[in-house]
CSV table of N, CA and C and ligand atoms in Angstrom, one decimal:
chain,number,residue,atom,x,y,z
B,290,UNK,N,90.6,62.9,83.0
B,290,UNK,CA,89.6,62.0,83.6
B,290,UNK,C,89.1,61.1,82.5
B,291,UNK,N,89.3,59.8,82.5
B,291,UNK,CA,88.8,58.9,81.5
B,291,UNK,C,87.6,58.1,82.0
B,292,UNK,N,86.6,58.0,81.2
B,292,UNK,CA,85.4,57.2,81.5
B,292,UNK,C,84.8,56.9,80.2
B,293,UNK,N,83.8,55.9,80.2
B,293,UNK,CA,83.2,55.4,79.0
B,293,UNK,C,82.5,56.5,78.2
B,294,UNK,N,83.0,56.8,77.0
B,294,UNK,CA,82.3,57.9,76.2
B,294,UNK,C,81.8,57.2,74.9
B,295,UNK,N,80.8,57.8,74.4
B,295,UNK,CA,80.2,57.4,73.1
B,295,UNK,C,79.4,58.5,72.6
B,296,UNK,N,79.0,58.4,71.3
B,296,UNK,CA,78.1,59.4,70.8
B,296,UNK,C,76.8,59.4,71.5
B,297,UNK,N,76.3,60.6,72.0
B,297,UNK,CA,75.0,60.7,72.7
B,297,UNK,C,74.0,61.2,71.7
B,298,UNK,N,72.9,60.4,71.5
B,298,UNK,CA,71.9,60.8,70.6
B,298,UNK,C,70.5,60.7,71.2
B,299,UNK,N,69.5,61.3,70.6
B,299,UNK,CA,68.1,61.1,71.1
B,299,UNK,C,67.7,59.6,71.1
B,300,UNK,N,68.2,58.9,70.1
B,300,UNK,CA,67.9,57.5,70.0
B,300,UNK,C,68.6,56.7,71.1
B,301,UNK,N,69.8,57.1,71.4
B,301,UNK,CA,70.6,56.4,72.5
B,301,UNK,C,71.0,57.4,73.5
B,302,UNK,N,70.1,57.7,74.4
B,302,UNK,CA,70.5,58.7,75.5
B,302,UNK,C,71.5,58.1,76.4
B,303,UNK,N,72.3,58.9,77.0
B,303,UNK,CA,73.4,58.5,77.9
B,303,UNK,C,72.8,58.3,79.3
B,304,UNK,N,73.0,57.1,79.8
B,304,UNK,CA,72.4,56.7,81.1
B,304,UNK,C,73.4,56.8,82.3
B,305,UNK,N,73.0,57.6,83.2
B,305,UNK,CA,73.8,57.9,84.4
B,305,UNK,C,73.1,57.5,85.7
B,306,UNK,N,73.8,56.8,86.5
B,306,UNK,CA,73.3,56.4,87.8
B,306,UNK,C,74.2,57.0,88.9
B,307,UNK,N,73.6,57.8,89.8
B,307,UNK,CA,74.4,58.4,90.9
B,307,UNK,C,74.2,57.5,92.2
B,308,UNK,N,75.3,57.1,92.9
B,308,UNK,CA,75.2,56.2,94.0
B,308,UNK,C,75.8,56.7,95.2
B,309,UNK,N,75.1,56.5,96.4
B,309,UNK,CA,75.7,56.8,97.7
B,309,UNK,C,75.3,55.6,98.6
B,310,UNK,N,75.3,55.8,99.9
B,310,UNK,CA,75.1,54.7,100.8
B,310,UNK,C,73.6,54.5,101.0
B,311,UNK,N,72.9,55.6,101.4
B,311,UNK,CA,71.4,55.4,101.8
B,311,UNK,C,70.5,55.8,100.6
B,312,UNK,N,70.9,56.5,99.6
B,312,UNK,CA,70.1,57.0,98.5
B,312,UNK,C,69.0,57.9,99.1
B,313,UNK,N,69.3,58.6,100.1
B,313,UNK,CA,68.4,59.6,100.6
B,313,UNK,C,69.0,61.0,100.7
B,314,UNK,N,70.3,61.2,100.7
B,314,UNK,CA,70.9,62.5,100.9
B,314,UNK,C,71.7,62.9,99.6
B,315,UNK,N,72.9,62.3,99.5
B,315,UNK,CA,73.8,62.7,98.4
B,315,UNK,C,73.4,62.4,97.0
B,316,UNK,N,73.1,61.1,96.8
B,316,UNK,CA,72.8,60.7,95.4
B,316,UNK,C,71.5,61.2,94.9
B,317,UNK,N,70.4,61.4,95.7
B,317,UNK,CA,69.2,62.0,95.2
B,317,UNK,C,69.5,63.5,94.9
B,318,UNK,N,70.4,64.1,95.7
B,318,UNK,CA,70.8,65.5,95.3
B,318,UNK,C,71.4,65.6,94.0
B,319,UNK,N,72.4,64.7,93.8
B,319,UNK,CA,73.1,64.6,92.5
B,319,UNK,C,72.1,64.3,91.3
B,320,UNK,N,71.2,63.4,91.5
B,320,UNK,CA,70.2,63.1,90.5
B,320,UNK,C,69.4,64.3,90.2
B,321,UNK,N,68.9,65.0,91.2
B,321,UNK,CA,68.0,66.2,91.0
B,321,UNK,C,68.8,67.3,90.4
B,322,UNK,N,70.0,67.6,90.8
B,322,UNK,CA,70.8,68.7,90.3
B,322,UNK,C,71.1,68.4,88.8
B,323,UNK,N,71.6,67.2,88.5
B,323,UNK,CA,71.9,66.8,87.1
B,323,UNK,C,70.7,67.0,86.2
B,324,UNK,N,69.6,66.5,86.7
B,324,UNK,CA,68.3,66.6,85.9
B,324,UNK,C,68.0,68.1,85.7
B,325,UNK,N,68.1,68.9,86.8
B,325,UNK,CA,67.8,70.3,86.7
B,325,UNK,C,68.7,71.0,85.6
B,326,UNK,N,70.0,70.6,85.6
B,326,UNK,CA,70.9,71.3,84.7
B,326,UNK,C,70.6,70.8,83.2
B,327,UNK,N,70.3,69.5,83.1
B,327,UNK,CA,69.9,69.0,81.8
B,327,UNK,C,68.7,69.7,81.2
B,328,UNK,N,67.7,69.9,82.1
B,328,UNK,CA,66.4,70.5,81.7
B,328,UNK,C,66.7,72.0,81.3
B,329,UNK,N,67.5,72.6,82.1
B,329,UNK,CA,67.9,74.1,81.9
B,329,UNK,C,68.6,74.2,80.5
B,330,UNK,N,69.4,73.2,80.2
B,330,UNK,CA,70.1,73.2,78.9
B,330,UNK,C,69.3,72.6,77.7
B,331,UNK,N,68.0,72.3,78.0
B,331,UNK,CA,67.1,71.7,77.0
B,331,UNK,C,67.7,70.4,76.4
B,332,UNK,N,68.2,69.6,77.2
B,332,UNK,CA,68.8,68.3,76.8
B,332,UNK,C,68.2,67.1,77.3
B,333,UNK,N,66.9,67.2,77.8
B,333,UNK,CA,66.2,66.1,78.4
B,333,UNK,C,66.2,64.8,77.6
B,334,UNK,N,66.1,65.0,76.2
B,334,UNK,CA,66.0,63.8,75.4
B,334,UNK,C,67.3,63.0,75.3
B,335,UNK,N,68.4,63.6,75.7
B,335,UNK,CA,69.8,63.0,75.6
B,335,UNK,C,70.3,62.3,76.8
B,336,UNK,N,69.5,62.4,77.9
B,336,UNK,CA,70.0,61.8,79.1
B,336,UNK,C,68.9,61.0,79.9
B,337,UNK,N,69.3,59.9,80.5
B,337,UNK,CA,68.5,59.1,81.4
B,337,UNK,C,69.2,59.1,82.7
B,338,UNK,N,68.5,59.6,83.8
B,338,UNK,CA,69.2,59.9,85.0
B,338,UNK,C,68.5,59.1,86.2
B,339,UNK,N,69.3,58.5,87.1
B,339,UNK,CA,68.7,57.7,88.2
B,339,UNK,C,69.7,57.8,89.3
B,340,UNK,N,69.3,57.3,90.5
B,340,UNK,CA,70.2,57.2,91.6
B,340,UNK,C,69.8,55.9,92.4
B,341,UNK,N,70.8,55.5,93.3
B,341,UNK,CA,70.6,54.3,94.1
B,341,UNK,C,71.5,54.4,95.3
B,342,UNK,N,71.2,53.5,96.3
B,342,UNK,CA,72.1,53.4,97.4
B,342,UNK,C,72.7,52.0,97.5
B,343,UNK,N,73.9,51.9,98.1
B,343,UNK,CA,74.4,50.5,98.3
B,343,UNK,C,73.7,49.8,99.4
B,344,UNK,N,73.2,50.6,100.4
B,344,UNK,CA,72.4,50.0,101.5
B,344,UNK,C,70.9,49.9,101.2
B,345,UNK,N,70.2,49.1,102.0
B,345,UNK,CA,68.8,48.9,101.8
B,345,UNK,C,67.9,49.6,102.8
B,346,UNK,N,68.5,50.3,103.8
B,346,UNK,CA,67.7,50.7,105.0
B,346,UNK,C,66.5,51.7,104.6
B,347,UNK,N,66.7,52.5,103.6
B,347,UNK,CA,65.8,53.5,103.3
B,347,UNK,C,64.9,53.3,102.0
B,348,UNK,N,65.0,52.1,101.5
B,348,UNK,CA,64.3,51.8,100.2
B,348,UNK,C,62.8,52.3,100.3
B,349,UNK,N,62.4,53.0,99.2
B,349,UNK,CA,61.1,53.5,99.1
B,349,UNK,C,60.9,54.9,99.7
B,350,UNK,N,61.9,55.4,100.4
B,350,UNK,CA,61.8,56.7,101.1
B,350,UNK,C,62.1,57.8,100.2
B,351,UNK,N,61.5,59.0,100.4
B,351,UNK,CA,61.9,60.2,99.6
B,351,UNK,C,63.2,60.7,100.2
B,352,UNK,N,63.8,61.7,99.5
B,352,UNK,CA,65.0,62.3,99.9
B,352,UNK,C,64.8,62.9,101.3
B,353,UNK,N,65.9,62.9,102.1
B,353,UNK,CA,66.0,63.5,103.4
B,353,UNK,C,65.4,65.0,103.4
B,354,UNK,N,64.7,65.4,104.4
B,354,UNK,CA,64.1,66.7,104.4
B,354,UNK,C,65.1,67.8,104.3
B,355,UNK,N,66.2,67.7,104.9
B,355,UNK,CA,67.3,68.7,104.8
B,355,UNK,C,67.8,68.8,103.4
B,356,UNK,N,68.0,67.6,102.8
B,356,UNK,CA,68.5,67.7,101.4
B,356,UNK,C,67.5,68.4,100.5
B,357,UNK,N,66.2,68.1,100.8
B,357,UNK,CA,65.1,68.7,100.0
B,357,UNK,C,65.1,70.2,100.2
B,358,UNK,N,65.2,70.6,101.5
B,358,UNK,CA,65.2,72.0,101.8
B,358,UNK,C,66.3,72.8,101.1
B,359,UNK,N,67.5,72.3,101.2
B,359,UNK,CA,68.6,73.0,100.5
B,359,UNK,C,68.4,73.1,99.0
B,360,UNK,N,68.0,71.9,98.4
B,360,UNK,CA,67.8,71.9,97.0
B,360,UNK,C,66.7,72.9,96.6
B,361,UNK,N,65.6,72.9,97.3
B,361,UNK,CA,64.5,73.8,97.0
B,361,UNK,C,65.0,75.3,97.1
B,362,UNK,N,65.9,75.6,98.0
B,362,UNK,CA,66.4,77.0,98.1
B,362,UNK,C,67.1,77.4,96.8
B,363,UNK,N,67.6,76.4,96.1
B,363,UNK,CA,68.3,76.6,94.8
B,363,UNK,C,67.4,76.3,93.6
B,364,UNK,N,66.1,76.1,93.8
B,364,UNK,CA,65.2,75.9,92.7
B,364,UNK,C,65.2,74.5,92.2
B,365,UNK,N,65.8,73.5,92.9
B,365,UNK,CA,66.0,72.2,92.5
B,365,UNK,C,65.0,71.3,93.2
B,366,UNK,N,64.2,70.5,92.5
B,366,UNK,CA,63.2,69.6,93.2
B,366,UNK,C,63.8,68.2,93.2
B,367,UNK,N,63.7,67.5,94.4
B,367,UNK,CA,64.2,66.1,94.5
B,367,UNK,C,63.0,65.2,94.5
B,368,UNK,N,62.8,64.4,93.4
B,368,UNK,CA,61.6,63.6,93.3
B,368,UNK,C,61.9,62.1,93.6
B,369,UNK,N,63.1,61.8,93.8
B,369,UNK,CA,63.5,60.3,93.8
B,369,UNK,C,63.0,59.6,95.1
B,370,UNK,N,62.8,58.3,94.9
B,370,UNK,CA,62.5,57.4,96.0
B,370,UNK,C,63.7,56.4,96.1
B,371,UNK,N,64.1,56.1,97.3
B,371,UNK,CA,65.3,55.3,97.4
B,371,UNK,C,65.1,53.9,96.9
B,372,UNK,N,66.1,53.4,96.2
B,372,UNK,CA,66.2,52.0,95.8
B,372,UNK,C,67.6,51.6,96.0
B,373,UNK,N,67.8,50.2,96.1
B,373,UNK,CA,69.1,49.7,96.4
B,373,UNK,C,69.8,49.4,95.0
B,374,UNK,N,71.1,49.7,94.9
B,374,UNK,CA,71.9,49.4,93.7
B,374,UNK,C,71.9,47.9,93.5
B,375,UNK,N,71.9,47.5,92.3
B,375,UNK,CA,71.9,46.0,91.9
B,375,UNK,C,73.0,45.8,90.9
B,376,UNK,N,73.5,44.6,90.8
B,376,UNK,CA,74.6,44.3,89.8
B,376,UNK,C,74.2,44.7,88.4
B,377,UNK,N,72.9,44.5,88.0
B,377,UNK,CA,72.5,44.8,86.6
B,377,UNK,C,72.6,46.3,86.3
B,378,UNK,N,72.7,47.2,87.3
B,378,UNK,CA,72.9,48.6,87.1
B,378,UNK,C,74.2,48.8,86.3
B,379,UNK,N,75.2,48.0,86.6
B,379,UNK,CA,76.5,48.1,85.9
B,379,UNK,C,76.5,47.7,84.5
B,380,UNK,N,75.4,47.0,84.1
B,380,UNK,CA,75.2,46.6,82.7
B,380,UNK,C,74.4,47.7,82.0
B,381,UNK,N,73.3,48.1,82.7
B,381,UNK,CA,72.4,49.0,82.1
B,381,UNK,C,72.9,50.5,81.9
B,382,UNK,N,73.6,51.0,82.9
B,382,UNK,CA,74.0,52.4,82.8
B,382,UNK,C,75.3,52.5,82.1
B,383,UNK,N,75.5,53.7,81.4
B,383,UNK,CA,76.8,54.0,80.8
B,383,UNK,C,77.8,54.4,81.8
B,384,UNK,N,77.3,55.1,82.9
B,384,UNK,CA,78.2,55.7,83.9
B,384,UNK,C,77.6,55.5,85.3
B,385,UNK,N,78.3,55.1,86.2
B,385,UNK,CA,77.8,54.9,87.6
B,385,UNK,C,78.7,55.7,88.5
B,386,UNK,N,78.1,56.8,89.0
B,386,UNK,CA,78.9,57.9,89.7
B,386,UNK,C,78.7,57.8,91.2
B,387,UNK,N,79.8,57.3,91.9
B,387,UNK,CA,79.8,57.1,93.3
B,387,UNK,C,80.1,58.4,94.0
B,388,UNK,N,79.5,58.6,95.2
B,388,UNK,CA,79.7,59.8,96.0
B,388,UNK,C,81.0,59.7,96.8
B,389,UNK,N,81.4,58.5,97.3
B,389,UNK,CA,82.7,58.5,98.0
B,389,UNK,C,83.4,57.1,97.7
B,390,UNK,N,84.6,57.0,98.2
B,390,UNK,CA,85.4,55.8,97.9
B,390,UNK,C,84.8,54.5,98.4
B,391,UNK,N,84.1,54.6,99.5
B,391,UNK,CA,83.5,53.4,100.0
B,391,UNK,C,82.3,52.9,99.1
B,392,UNK,N,81.5,53.9,98.6
B,392,UNK,CA,80.5,53.5,97.7
B,392,UNK,C,81.1,52.9,96.4
B,393,UNK,N,82.2,53.5,95.9
B,393,UNK,CA,82.8,52.9,94.7
B,393,UNK,C,83.3,51.5,95.0
B,394,UNK,N,83.9,51.3,96.2
B,394,UNK,CA,84.4,49.9,96.5
B,394,UNK,C,83.3,48.9,96.6
B,395,UNK,N,82.1,49.4,97.2
B,395,UNK,CA,81.0,48.5,97.2
B,395,UNK,C,80.5,48.1,95.8
B,396,UNK,N,80.4,49.1,95.0
B,396,UNK,CA,80.0,48.8,93.6
B,396,UNK,C,81.0,47.9,92.9
B,397,UNK,N,82.3,48.0,93.2
B,397,UNK,CA,83.3,47.2,92.5
B,397,UNK,C,83.1,45.7,92.9
B,398,UNK,N,82.5,45.4,94.0
B,398,UNK,CA,82.2,44.0,94.4
B,398,UNK,C,81.1,43.4,93.4
B,399,UNK,N,80.4,44.2,92.7
B,399,UNK,CA,79.3,43.7,91.8
B,399,UNK,C,79.8,43.5,90.4
B,400,UNK,N,81.0,43.9,90.1
B,400,UNK,CA,81.6,43.9,88.8
B,400,UNK,C,81.8,42.4,88.3
B,401,UNK,N,81.2,42.1,87.1
B,401,UNK,CA,81.5,40.8,86.5
B,401,UNK,C,82.3,40.9,85.2
B,402,UNK,N,82.4,42.1,84.6
B,402,UNK,CA,83.2,42.2,83.4
B,402,UNK,C,84.1,43.4,83.5
B,403,UNK,N,85.3,43.4,82.9
B,403,UNK,CA,86.2,44.6,83.1
B,403,UNK,C,85.6,45.9,82.7
B,404,UNK,N,84.7,45.9,81.6
B,404,UNK,CA,84.2,47.1,81.1
B,404,UNK,C,83.2,47.8,82.1
B,405,UNK,N,82.7,46.9,83.0
B,405,UNK,CA,81.8,47.5,84.1
B,405,UNK,C,82.6,48.3,85.1
B,406,UNK,N,83.8,47.8,85.4
B,406,UNK,CA,84.7,48.5,86.3
B,406,UNK,C,85.0,49.9,85.8
B,407,UNK,N,85.2,50.0,84.5
B,407,UNK,CA,85.5,51.3,83.9
B,407,UNK,C,84.3,52.3,84.0
B,408,UNK,N,83.1,51.8,84.3
B,408,UNK,CA,81.9,52.7,84.4
B,408,UNK,C,81.9,53.4,85.8
B,409,UNK,N,82.6,52.8,86.7
B,409,UNK,CA,82.5,53.3,88.1
B,409,UNK,C,83.5,54.5,88.3
B,410,UNK,N,83.0,55.7,88.5
B,410,UNK,CA,83.8,56.9,88.8
B,410,UNK,C,83.3,57.6,90.0
B,411,UNK,N,84.1,58.5,90.5
B,411,UNK,CA,83.7,59.3,91.6
B,411,UNK,C,83.2,60.7,91.1
B,412,UNK,N,82.1,61.2,91.7
B,412,UNK,CA,81.5,62.5,91.3
B,412,UNK,C,82.6,63.5,91.3
B,413,UNK,N,83.4,63.5,92.4
B,413,UNK,CA,84.4,64.6,92.5
B,413,UNK,C,85.6,64.4,91.6
B,414,UNK,N,85.7,63.3,90.8
B,414,UNK,CA,86.6,63.3,89.7
B,414,UNK,C,86.4,64.4,88.7
B,415,UNK,N,85.2,65.0,88.8
B,415,UNK,CA,84.8,66.0,87.9
B,415,UNK,C,84.8,67.4,88.5
B,416,UNK,N,85.0,67.4,89.9
B,416,UNK,CA,85.0,68.6,90.6
B,416,UNK,C,86.3,69.5,90.4
B,417,UNK,N,86.1,70.7,90.0
B,417,UNK,CA,87.3,71.6,89.8
B,417,UNK,C,88.1,71.7,91.1
B,418,UNK,N,87.4,71.5,92.2
B,418,UNK,CA,88.1,71.6,93.5
B,418,UNK,C,87.9,70.3,94.3
B,419,UNK,N,88.5,69.2,93.9
B,419,UNK,CA,88.1,67.9,94.4
B,419,UNK,C,88.4,67.5,95.8
B,420,UNK,N,89.3,68.3,96.5
B,420,UNK,CA,89.7,67.9,97.9
B,420,UNK,C,90.1,66.5,98.0
B,421,UNK,N,89.5,65.7,98.9
B,421,UNK,CA,90.0,64.3,99.0
B,421,UNK,C,89.2,63.3,98.1
B,422,UNK,N,88.3,63.9,97.2
B,422,UNK,CA,87.6,63.0,96.2
B,422,UNK,C,86.3,62.5,96.7
B,423,UNK,N,85.9,62.8,98.0
B,423,UNK,CA,84.7,62.3,98.5
B,423,UNK,C,83.6,63.4,98.7
B,424,UNK,N,82.4,63.1,98.4
B,424,UNK,CA,81.3,64.0,98.8
B,424,UNK,C,81.0,63.5,100.2
B,425,UNK,N,81.2,64.4,101.3
B,425,UNK,CA,81.1,64.0,102.6
B,425,UNK,C,79.7,63.6,103.0
B,426,UNK,N,79.5,62.5,103.8
B,426,UNK,CA,78.2,62.1,104.2
B,426,UNK,C,77.6,63.0,105.2
B,427,UNK,N,76.5,63.7,104.9
B,427,UNK,CA,75.9,64.7,105.8
B,427,UNK,C,74.9,64.1,106.8
B,428,UNK,N,74.6,62.8,106.7
B,428,UNK,CA,73.4,62.2,107.4
B,428,UNK,C,73.4,62.5,108.9
B,429,UNK,N,74.5,62.4,109.6
B,429,UNK,CA,74.5,62.6,111.0
B,429,UNK,C,74.8,64.0,111.5
B,430,UNK,N,74.9,64.9,110.5
B,430,UNK,CA,75.3,66.3,110.9
B,430,UNK,C,74.2,67.3,110.7
B,431,UNK,N,74.5,68.6,110.8
B,431,UNK,CA,73.5,69.6,110.7
B,431,UNK,C,73.4,70.2,109.3
B,432,UNK,N,72.7,71.3,109.2
B,432,UNK,CA,72.3,71.9,107.9
B,432,UNK,C,73.6,72.3,107.1
B,433,UNK,N,74.7,72.7,107.8
B,433,UNK,CA,75.9,73.1,107.1
B,433,UNK,C,76.4,72.0,106.2
B,434,UNK,N,76.4,70.8,106.7
B,434,UNK,CA,76.9,69.7,105.9
B,434,UNK,C,76.0,69.5,104.7
B,435,UNK,N,74.7,69.7,104.8
B,435,UNK,CA,73.8,69.5,103.6
B,435,UNK,C,74.1,70.6,102.6
B,436,UNK,N,74.4,71.8,103.1
B,436,UNK,CA,74.7,72.9,102.2
B,436,UNK,C,76.0,72.7,101.5
B,437,UNK,N,76.9,72.2,102.2
B,437,UNK,CA,78.2,71.9,101.6
B,437,UNK,C,78.1,70.8,100.5
B,438,UNK,N,77.3,69.8,100.8
B,438,UNK,CA,77.0,68.7,99.8
B,438,UNK,C,76.4,69.3,98.6
B,439,UNK,N,75.4,70.2,98.7
B,439,UNK,CA,74.8,70.7,97.6
B,439,UNK,C,75.8,71.5,96.7
B,440,UNK,N,76.6,72.3,97.3
B,440,UNK,CA,77.6,73.1,96.5
B,440,UNK,C,78.6,72.2,95.8
B,441,UNK,N,79.1,71.2,96.5
B,441,UNK,CA,80.0,70.2,95.8
B,441,UNK,C,79.3,69.5,94.6
B,442,UNK,N,78.1,69.0,94.9
B,442,UNK,CA,77.3,68.3,93.9
B,442,UNK,C,77.0,69.2,92.7
B,443,UNK,N,76.6,70.4,93.0
B,443,UNK,CA,76.2,71.3,91.9
B,443,UNK,C,77.4,71.6,91.0
B,444,UNK,N,78.6,72.0,91.5
B,444,UNK,CA,79.7,72.3,90.6
B,444,UNK,C,80.2,71.1,89.9
B,445,UNK,N,80.2,69.9,90.6
B,445,UNK,CA,80.6,68.7,89.9
B,445,UNK,C,79.7,68.3,88.8
B,446,UNK,N,78.4,68.3,89.1
B,446,UNK,CA,77.4,68.0,88.0
B,446,UNK,C,77.5,68.9,86.8
B,447,UNK,N,77.7,70.2,87.1
B,447,UNK,CA,77.9,71.2,86.0
B,447,UNK,C,79.1,70.8,85.1
B,448,UNK,N,80.2,70.4,85.8
B,448,UNK,CA,81.4,70.1,85.0
B,448,UNK,C,81.2,68.8,84.3
B,449,UNK,N,80.5,67.8,84.9
B,449,UNK,CA,80.2,66.5,84.2
B,449,UNK,C,79.4,66.8,83.0
B,450,UNK,N,78.3,67.5,83.1
B,450,UNK,CA,77.4,67.8,82.0
B,450,UNK,C,78.1,68.5,80.9
B,451,UNK,N,78.9,69.5,81.3
B,451,UNK,CA,79.7,70.3,80.2
B,451,UNK,C,80.6,69.4,79.4
B,452,UNK,N,81.2,68.4,80.1
B,452,UNK,CA,82.1,67.5,79.4
B,452,UNK,C,81.3,66.6,78.5
B,453,UNK,N,80.2,66.0,79.0
B,453,UNK,CA,79.3,65.1,78.2
B,453,UNK,C,78.7,65.8,77.0
B,454,UNK,N,78.5,67.1,77.1
B,454,UNK,CA,77.8,67.8,76.0
B,454,UNK,C,78.6,67.7,74.7
B,455,UNK,N,80.0,67.5,74.9
B,455,UNK,CA,80.9,67.4,73.7
B,455,UNK,C,80.5,66.1,72.9
B,456,UNK,N,79.8,65.1,73.5
B,456,UNK,CA,79.5,63.9,72.8
B,456,UNK,C,78.1,63.9,72.2
B,457,UNK,N,77.4,65.0,72.4
B,457,UNK,CA,76.0,65.0,71.8
B,457,UNK,C,76.1,65.2,70.3
B,458,UNK,N,75.4,64.4,69.6
B,458,UNK,CA,75.4,64.4,68.1
B,458,UNK,C,74.1,64.9,67.6
E,702,LIG,P1,73.5,59.2,101.9
E,702,LIG,O1,73.4,59.4,103.5
E,702,LIG,O2,74.3,58.0,101.7
E,702,LIG,O3,74.0,60.4,101.3
E,702,LIG,O4,72.0,58.9,101.5
E,702,LIG,C1,73.1,58.4,104.4
E,702,LIG,C2,71.8,58.1,104.7
E,702,LIG,C3,71.5,57.1,105.6
E,702,LIG,C4,72.6,56.5,106.2
E,702,LIG,C5,73.9,56.8,106.0
E,702,LIG,C6,74.2,57.7,105.0
E,702,LIG,N1,72.2,55.5,107.2
E,702,LIG,O5,73.2,54.9,107.9
E,702,LIG,O6,71.1,55.1,107.4
């Protein structure tokens, strides 16, 4: 798996943005889980973490109540408020992690420089069990879908952080 790597220091924290469609289910879960793992590993000073949605319907809203419930069951708090992804995210962040292929394609329409394209990856590129590469959208389904999303997101974020830890100086 290739993605933009650099030395990660306290002076230059690695900036990661997780992106889905609504920014109320999958990407807030990924943001909260990654933040939780970073804090658990005492690496807060080395990472800057955010999330966004390609759509604007839910801007300003907290994470979906089912996403929050599943996360809380695992000791993970979801604090984010939805915002819409903007082209400048592809300049600001080191890595822009899409939840599914459609989110990645939408982000690719915002690319203005080749190096920005390299920043767009799928979360499941890091999943030891990647299936079709997409974190399935749980929005219209029941609790089972939200639990599945949490499990996928958790193990993928764990793998992503373990990989990035190699770059901490
Ligand atoms: P998310 O889920 O992309 O994981 O936040 C969705 C939330 C809202 C909608 C679709 C997906 N929606 O169509 O409003």
